[in-house]
Amino acid sequence: MPRVRLEILKRSKKSRARLGLLHTAHGTVETPALVTVATQAAVKTLTAEQAEGAGSPLLICNTFHLHLKPGEQVVRAQGGLHEFMAWKRPIMTDSGGFQVFSLGFGRDYGLGKIGYRDTTAKVGLKQKPKLLSITEQGVTFTSYLDGRKIFIGPEESMSIQAALGADIAFAFDECTPPNADRAYTEMSVARTHRWAERCLKARDPKQSLYGIVQGGKFKDLRRASARTVASLPFDGFGIGGEFGADKKTMTAMLREVVRELPEGKPRHLLGIGHPDDIRRIVKEGVDTFDCTVPTQYARHGTAFTSRGRLEIGSSKHLKSRAPLDSACGCPTCTKYTRGYLCHLYRAKEYTAGTLLTIHNLWHFNELVRRVRTEIRRGLI
Amino acid sequence: MPRVRLEILKRSKKSRARLGLLHTAHGTVETPALVTVATQAAVKTLTAEQAEGAGSPLLICNTFHLHLKPGEQVVRAQGGLHEFMAWKRPIMTDSGGFQVFSLGFGRDYGLGKIGYRDTTAKVGLKQKPKLLSITEQGVTFTSYLDGRKIFIGPEESMSIQAALGADIAFAFDECTPPNADRAYTEMSVARTHRWAERCLKARDPKQSLYGIVQGGKFKDLRRASARTVASLPFDGFGIGGEFGADKKTMTAMLREVVRELPEGKPRHLLGIGHPDDIRRIVKEGVDTFDCTVPTQYARHGTAFTSRGRLEIGSSKHLKSRAPLDSACGCPTCTKYTRGYLCHLYRAKEYTAGTLLTIHNLWHFNELVRRVRTEIRRGLI
């Protein structure tokens, strides 16, 4: 399998945005591109055909979840993720590093990655997460399935990801908690860098590997992390963790990071891609980004439209014969009315989640396509 | 909308089976045919495209459930069920009569329609169901949604079904409890006949209306019911209720009923269509039948295959790269392995239900197609 390669078609003169083609063994993706989340090797509520039909150009699956269930050896025995899922386009797997946060300090402090909350309980060098232990060697998790202990270090993450066989793997890192103090973040990011080198030694050379930049909300640590990771022979770069309390801070921080990354290699922003964020992050030079918003909100009845959000469960939609979005050409909008979708949602039919997920993915993919057009036309 | 018409292409010489075409305003259905259950105006877990792709020739929606949610006026305002659901093929609506049983004595005695249990607690003239009251005028239900009282009589059922606008409506009846004694059954079936006449007066003349034969497990009452209902100007006939303790009794009873029905009109067997039953009921001259087995079992992880049932949740399937059924050409079997489906089911991904529902519907529809071929070839 040849490694991925980013062909840059155009660089914006107005921003750091770039238009490109990400060439992979499973086809070429036009960038910037939204990566659809398929945590457990499925886009929730959709078949592979439906995810294709919604325009999803590539997927990101979750290494930690697939290690637990069904286990990477099952996936390998099925010929790897592509054959397992019957998905022909490219796939990424994250490294499990986000779970080091989400099942650790994130859980302990009730913190989500998006939606920063300034808690007074800062994470410092003396704090330890309750349900996992992080050492130089790696992380011992407690399985949420059966309580058994699961050790994942850089070598294990590489081995799991090699067995899963995605086009793009990510280096194992600690996603630093947003409430980590400077001392903790310094210690954590240095360890993440040592893990990055171990990942490079343990990688499957046939698989592309992205390094991950951390550094929390400390600008100098972010820049230093970007410089360090950029100096290593990765095929691309992920940018992880929390960026700060507001959009402005996020943008500024992203700019600091991206300027340290090599021009010719792809950049992936992990876990960010709200409609409000897409233009902003693309303008900072991000090529791909993944986000659970389109799929997760769909299952909770929120449709994103050209006129803003629409809560399909509200009874006011019951009599509407309009589509979710009259400006949308997705399989849901061309066929089903708001009234019907509202009924399905209120009647707790799974089909509501399916039809809204198709719409939201289409809407997001269309939004990113328009952003690509804007770069092509020199508008952003 | 022209009423339905059954064109009989061939009558079996070996049985009472017949091969036909049911002509409706929404196209022609080859009979015998399995009617796919779409209780709340959706085949559970599927989009309309997926149900079409699984070969479902016609659907049956539930009058009682749709009256409660979203309400028939909502469906009417959306242009009727076909437009509401974006379903182009024919649709039936049952009458609500089955809920007279299932939310009444059925609930009180823990009885399912299929799976007869001989309870010692017989329903006689002195028993009354706890949650509803049945009078000559009609039935007062207690809504499971909010506890409010809902009255449905023959006129209300006709009016609700007219608003829903299916191709075929059913007369309002009481589906007699399987443990009803003779006195109760006699009283109930006589009332169902009086309701049938009221339905004919209240019907929408543009909609086809099937009368329903009841009579419980009493052969003479069944025959008398069939004779009475057959004498009324219905467009077709439904056969409802419980038939007896075993397949042999069911077959014999069905034979008694069908011989009283006019040759030229369609016959629908309500709520029966297990793979073991299909050949048997077709050989007794049934043209259409509906059954929740393919869809309901799918959601619980049971796939029907040419080699019998398969429980996809069993971990033994995890490493299998075989399709659910190597003899099957359905969209699921042509694309996904048992291993993947097993993973999806165990990981509680909704997509498992979707893919198994598609397979089961295809399998059942294919089974009925083969039965049609056997009639055509004079084999049954």
Tab-separated table of C-alpha atoms in Angstrom, chain B residues 70-327:
chain	number	residue	atom	x	y	z
B	70	PRO	CA	-49.003	11.602	14.320
B	71	GLY	CA	-52.812	11.613	13.906
B	72	GLU	CA	-54.558	10.914	10.620
B	73	GLN	CA	-55.143	14.617	9.935
B	74	VAL	CA	-51.400	15.134	9.824
B	75	VAL	CA	-51.074	12.326	7.301
B	76	ARG	CA	-53.976	13.682	5.260
B	77	ALA	CA	-52.450	17.163	5.260
B	78	GLN	CA	-49.279	15.572	3.844
B	79	GLY	CA	-51.254	14.093	0.950
B	80	GLY	CA	-51.940	10.669	2.493
B	81	LEU	CA	-49.684	7.788	3.475
B	82	HIS	CA	-48.026	7.350	0.085
B	83	GLU	CA	-46.740	10.890	-0.087
B	84	PHE	CA	-46.073	11.016	3.653
B	85	MET	CA	-43.836	7.939	3.537
B	86	ALA	CA	-42.518	8.491	0.008
B	87	TRP	CA	-43.737	4.984	-0.810
B	88	LYS	CA	-44.899	4.425	-4.370
B	89	ARG	CA	-46.192	0.864	-4.135
B	90	PRO	CA	-49.546	-0.142	-2.592
B	91	ILE	CA	-50.350	0.269	1.104
B	92	MET	CA	-52.911	-1.372	3.394
B	93	THR	CA	-54.048	-0.099	6.776
B	94	ASP	CA	-55.423	-2.494	9.337
B	95	SER	CA	-58.538	-1.319	11.158
B	96	GLY	CA	-57.449	-1.052	14.774
B	97	GLY	CA	-59.361	-4.261	15.499
B	98	PHE	CA	-56.237	-6.167	16.432
B	99	GLN	CA	-55.541	-3.588	19.166
B	100	VAL	CA	-59.012	-4.323	20.586
B	101	PHE	CA	-57.485	-7.682	21.416
B	102	SER	CA	-53.830	-6.834	22.012
B	103	LEU	CA	-54.500	-3.873	24.325
B	104	GLY	CA	-57.490	-5.650	25.916
B	105	PHE	CA	-57.698	-9.338	26.767
B	106	GLY	CA	-54.381	-9.992	25.043
B	107	ARG	CA	-52.638	-7.722	27.505
B	108	ASP	CA	-54.631	-8.952	30.500
B	109	TYR	CA	-53.857	-12.598	29.828
B	110	GLY	CA	-50.376	-12.139	28.404
B	111	LEU	CA	-51.347	-13.626	25.065
B	112	GLY	CA	-49.635	-13.017	21.777
B	113	LYS	CA	-51.557	-13.557	18.587
B	114	ILE	CA	-49.003	-16.058	17.322
B	115	GLY	CA	-47.900	-18.690	19.800
B	116	TYR	CA	-51.119	-19.997	21.219
B	117	ARG	CA	-51.104	-20.705	24.918
B	118	ASP	CA	-53.915	-22.672	26.455
B	119	THR	CA	-54.625	-20.668	29.549
B	120	THR	CA	-57.060	-21.967	32.070
B	121	ALA	CA	-58.477	-18.476	32.447
B	122	LYS	CA	-61.035	-18.536	29.669
B	123	VAL	CA	-62.613	-15.340	28.441
B	124	GLY	CA	-66.363	-15.598	28.788
B	125	LEU	CA	-69.320	-13.238	28.574
B	126	LYS	CA	-68.735	-11.968	32.097
B	127	GLN	CA	-65.099	-10.989	31.577
B	128	LYS	CA	-64.195	-7.491	30.604
B	129	PRO	CA	-60.759	-6.314	29.506
B	130	LYS	CA	-59.079	-4.020	32.024
B	131	LEU	CA	-57.814	-1.194	29.851
B	132	LEU	CA	-60.580	-0.850	27.304
B	133	SER	CA	-64.325	-1.161	27.099
B	134	ILE	CA	-66.084	-2.771	24.170
B	135	THR	CA	-69.724	-1.865	23.551
B	136	GLU	CA	-72.050	-2.195	20.587
B	137	GLN	CA	-71.021	1.299	19.555
B	138	GLY	CA	-67.281	0.635	19.502
B	139	VAL	CA	-64.204	0.482	21.690
B	140	THR	CA	-62.832	2.957	24.215
B	141	PHE	CA	-59.064	2.576	24.452
B	142	THR	CA	-56.710	4.073	26.995
B	143	SER	CA	-53.808	5.680	25.142
B	144	TYR	CA	-50.465	4.161	26.071
B	145	LEU	CA	-48.954	7.563	25.397
B	146	ASP	CA	-50.803	9.754	27.836
B	147	GLY	CA	-53.647	7.729	29.352
B	148	ARG	CA	-56.343	9.663	27.525
B	149	LYS	CA	-59.470	7.822	26.388
B	150	ILE	CA	-59.790	7.127	22.682
B	151	PHE	CA	-63.015	5.929	21.132
B	152	ILE	CA	-62.895	3.965	17.898
B	153	GLY	CA	-65.981	2.417	16.374
B	154	PRO	CA	-66.617	1.287	12.802
B	155	GLU	CA	-67.324	4.843	11.617
B	156	GLU	CA	-64.226	6.247	13.333
B	157	SER	CA	-62.036	3.485	11.901
B	158	MET	CA	-63.371	4.206	8.394
B	159	SER	CA	-62.846	7.902	8.804
B	160	ILE	CA	-59.283	7.461	10.127
B	161	GLN	CA	-58.416	5.040	7.338
B	162	ALA	CA	-59.930	7.319	4.700
B	163	ALA	CA	-57.709	10.138	5.957
B	164	LEU	CA	-54.653	7.867	5.934
B	165	GLY	CA	-55.548	7.108	2.313
B	166	ALA	CA	-54.087	3.629	1.857
B	167	ASP	CA	-55.126	1.579	-1.163
B	168	ILE	CA	-56.808	-0.984	1.054
B	169	ALA	CA	-58.618	-0.429	4.352
B	170	PHE	CA	-59.938	-3.126	6.667
B	171	ALA	CA	-63.299	-3.232	8.433
B	172	PHE	CA	-63.256	-2.621	12.178
B	173	ASP	CA	-63.607	-5.844	14.124
B	174	GLU	CA	-62.831	-7.463	17.413
B	175	CYS	CA	-59.974	-9.867	17.041
B	176	THR	CA	-61.376	-12.576	19.330
B	177	PRO	CA	-59.032	-13.662	22.133
B	178	PRO	CA	-57.678	-17.180	21.615
B	179	ASN	CA	-58.924	-18.169	25.058
B	180	ALA	CA	-62.474	-16.901	24.474
B	181	ASP	CA	-65.192	-19.461	25.183
B	182	ARG	CA	-67.942	-20.243	22.713
B	183	ALA	CA	-70.481	-17.862	24.184
B	184	TYR	CA	-68.055	-14.936	24.113
B	185	THR	CA	-66.919	-15.763	20.583
B	186	GLU	CA	-70.534	-16.012	19.304
B	187	MET	CA	-71.395	-12.660	20.825
B	188	SER	CA	-68.182	-11.051	19.559
B	189	VAL	CA	-68.390	-12.352	16.000
B	190	ALA	CA	-72.045	-11.279	15.669
B	191	ARG	CA	-71.033	-7.788	16.759
B	192	THR	CA	-68.105	-7.798	14.317
B	193	HIS	CA	-70.637	-8.587	11.555
B	194	ARG	CA	-72.864	-5.666	12.580
B	195	TRP	CA	-69.734	-3.475	12.605
B	196	ALA	CA	-68.882	-4.734	9.106
B	197	GLU	CA	-72.200	-3.404	7.797
B	198	ARG	CA	-71.638	-0.081	9.509
B	199	CYS	CA	-68.145	0.065	7.948
B	200	LEU	CA	-69.630	-0.437	4.504
B	201	LYS	CA	-71.979	2.497	5.097
B	202	ALA	CA	-69.220	4.724	6.442
B	203	ARG	CA	-66.485	3.781	3.990
B	204	ASP	CA	-64.729	6.074	1.585
B	205	PRO	CA	-66.039	4.767	-1.747
B	206	LYS	CA	-62.747	5.623	-3.442
B	207	GLN	CA	-60.858	3.292	-1.110
B	208	SER	CA	-60.924	-0.501	-1.258
B	209	LEU	CA	-62.336	-2.135	1.847
B	210	TYR	CA	-61.743	-5.687	3.033
B	211	GLY	CA	-64.187	-7.334	5.444
B	212	ILE	CA	-62.737	-9.459	8.241
B	213	VAL	CA	-63.703	-13.015	9.099
B	214	GLN	CA	-63.470	-13.936	12.787
B	215	GLY	CA	-64.929	-16.889	14.754
B	216	GLY	CA	-62.050	-17.922	16.985
B	217	LYS	CA	-61.306	-21.616	17.072
B	218	PHE	CA	-64.887	-22.760	16.505
B	219	LYS	CA	-65.199	-24.254	13.055
B	220	ASP	CA	-68.912	-23.592	12.639
B	221	LEU	CA	-68.555	-19.993	13.827
B	222	ARG	CA	-65.659	-19.493	11.420
B	223	ARG	CA	-67.684	-20.822	8.503
B	224	ALA	CA	-70.718	-18.768	9.460
B	225	SER	CA	-68.557	-15.670	9.781
B	226	ALA	CA	-66.984	-16.289	6.380
B	227	ARG	CA	-70.436	-16.771	4.811
B	228	THR	CA	-71.802	-13.598	6.389
B	229	VAL	CA	-68.836	-11.409	5.517
B	230	ALA	CA	-68.620	-12.917	2.016
B	231	SER	CA	-72.210	-11.889	1.392
B	232	LEU	CA	-71.350	-8.238	1.907
B	233	PRO	CA	-70.006	-6.008	-0.888
B	234	PHE	CA	-66.388	-5.890	0.244
B	235	ASP	CA	-63.499	-5.611	-2.211
B	236	GLY	CA	-61.630	-8.400	-0.508
B	237	PHE	CA	-61.497	-10.347	2.708
B	238	GLY	CA	-59.235	-10.447	5.691
B	239	ILE	CA	-59.037	-13.491	7.898
B	240	GLY	CA	-58.218	-12.554	11.467
B	241	GLY	CA	-57.749	-13.969	14.909
B	242	GLU	CA	-56.387	-17.163	16.310
B	243	PHE	CA	-56.874	-20.476	14.489
B	244	GLY	CA	-56.146	-23.138	17.042
B	245	ALA	CA	-53.390	-24.827	18.900
B	246	ASP	CA	-51.334	-26.307	16.074
B	247	LYS	CA	-50.487	-26.018	12.389
B	248	LYS	CA	-52.821	-28.852	11.417
B	249	THR	CA	-55.795	-27.230	13.127
B	250	MET	CA	-54.852	-23.887	11.579
B	251	THR	CA	-54.769	-25.401	8.101
B	252	ALA	CA	-58.077	-27.198	8.507
B	253	MET	CA	-59.747	-24.075	9.850
B	254	LEU	CA	-58.342	-21.901	7.086
B	255	ARG	CA	-59.734	-24.382	4.544
B	256	GLU	CA	-63.202	-24.095	6.083
B	257	VAL	CA	-63.064	-20.331	5.909
B	258	VAL	CA	-61.631	-19.964	2.420
B	259	ARG	CA	-64.203	-22.258	0.830
B	260	GLU	CA	-66.902	-19.781	1.878
B	261	LEU	CA	-65.154	-16.800	0.288
B	262	PRO	CA	-65.871	-15.726	-3.292
B	263	GLU	CA	-63.344	-16.997	-5.798
B	264	GLY	CA	-62.815	-13.695	-7.594
B	265	LYS	CA	-61.863	-11.491	-4.658
B	266	PRO	CA	-58.538	-11.192	-2.829
B	267	ARG	CA	-57.987	-12.888	0.518
B	268	HIS	CA	-55.602	-11.556	3.134
B	269	LEU	CA	-54.484	-13.535	6.154
B	270	LEU	CA	-53.782	-11.138	9.002
B	271	GLY	CA	-50.587	-11.462	11.015
B	272	ILE	CA	-49.388	-14.862	9.855
B	273	GLY	CA	-46.421	-15.573	7.628
B	274	HIS	CA	-43.688	-17.460	9.431
B	275	PRO	CA	-41.498	-19.324	6.898
B	276	ASP	CA	-42.978	-22.613	8.141
B	277	ASP	CA	-46.474	-21.311	7.460
B	278	ILE	CA	-46.093	-19.688	4.068
B	279	ARG	CA	-46.518	-22.739	1.816
B	280	ARG	CA	-49.308	-24.073	4.002
B	281	ILE	CA	-51.397	-20.896	3.897
B	282	VAL	CA	-50.801	-20.302	0.202
B	283	LYS	CA	-52.007	-23.840	-0.526
B	284	GLU	CA	-55.247	-22.967	1.238
B	285	GLY	CA	-55.862	-20.126	-1.196
B	286	VAL	CA	-54.489	-17.095	0.651
B	287	ASP	CA	-53.366	-14.294	-1.698
B	288	THR	CA	-51.637	-11.911	0.683
B	289	PHE	CA	-50.510	-12.091	4.298
B	290	ASP	CA	-48.595	-9.837	6.654
B	291	CYS	CA	-46.169	-10.804	9.335
B	292	THR	CA	-43.797	-9.011	11.713
B	293	VAL	CA	-41.401	-11.967	11.854
B	294	PRO	CA	-38.842	-10.842	9.235
B	295	THR	CA	-38.459	-7.322	10.608
B	296	GLN	CA	-38.864	-8.036	14.321
B	297	TYR	CA	-36.509	-11.014	14.378
B	298	ALA	CA	-33.933	-8.997	12.439
B	299	ARG	CA	-33.793	-6.370	15.159
B	300	HIS	CA	-33.204	-9.134	17.680
B	301	GLY	CA	-30.342	-10.560	15.658
B	302	THR	CA	-32.049	-13.510	13.972
B	303	ALA	CA	-31.408	-13.974	10.265
B	304	PHE	CA	-33.499	-16.433	8.265
B	305	THR	CA	-31.394	-18.301	5.731
B	306	SER	CA	-31.760	-21.133	3.255
B	307	ARG	CA	-30.158	-23.311	5.941
B	308	GLY	CA	-32.359	-22.188	8.783
B	309	ARG	CA	-32.073	-19.512	11.409
B	310	LEU	CA	-28.823	-17.854	12.323
B	311	GLU	CA	-28.264	-15.904	15.549
B	312	ILE	CA	-25.851	-13.227	14.432
B	313	GLY	CA	-24.968	-12.177	17.985
B	314	SER	CA	-23.108	-15.415	18.643
B	315	SER	CA	-19.375	-14.751	18.830
B	316	LYS	CA	-18.706	-17.804	16.666
B	317	HIS	CA	-19.611	-15.646	13.646
B	318	LEU	CA	-17.009	-12.960	14.416
B	319	LYS	CA	-14.310	-14.462	12.239
B	320	SER	CA	-16.581	-15.638	9.441
B	321	ARG	CA	-16.120	-13.988	6.074
B	322	ALA	CA	-19.172	-15.778	4.676
B	323	PRO	CA	-22.370	-13.867	3.976
B	324	LEU	CA	-25.445	-14.556	6.114
B	325	ASP	CA	-26.630	-16.899	3.378
B	326	SER	CA	-24.421	-17.860	0.469
B	327	ALA	CA	-27.569	-18.649	-1.550
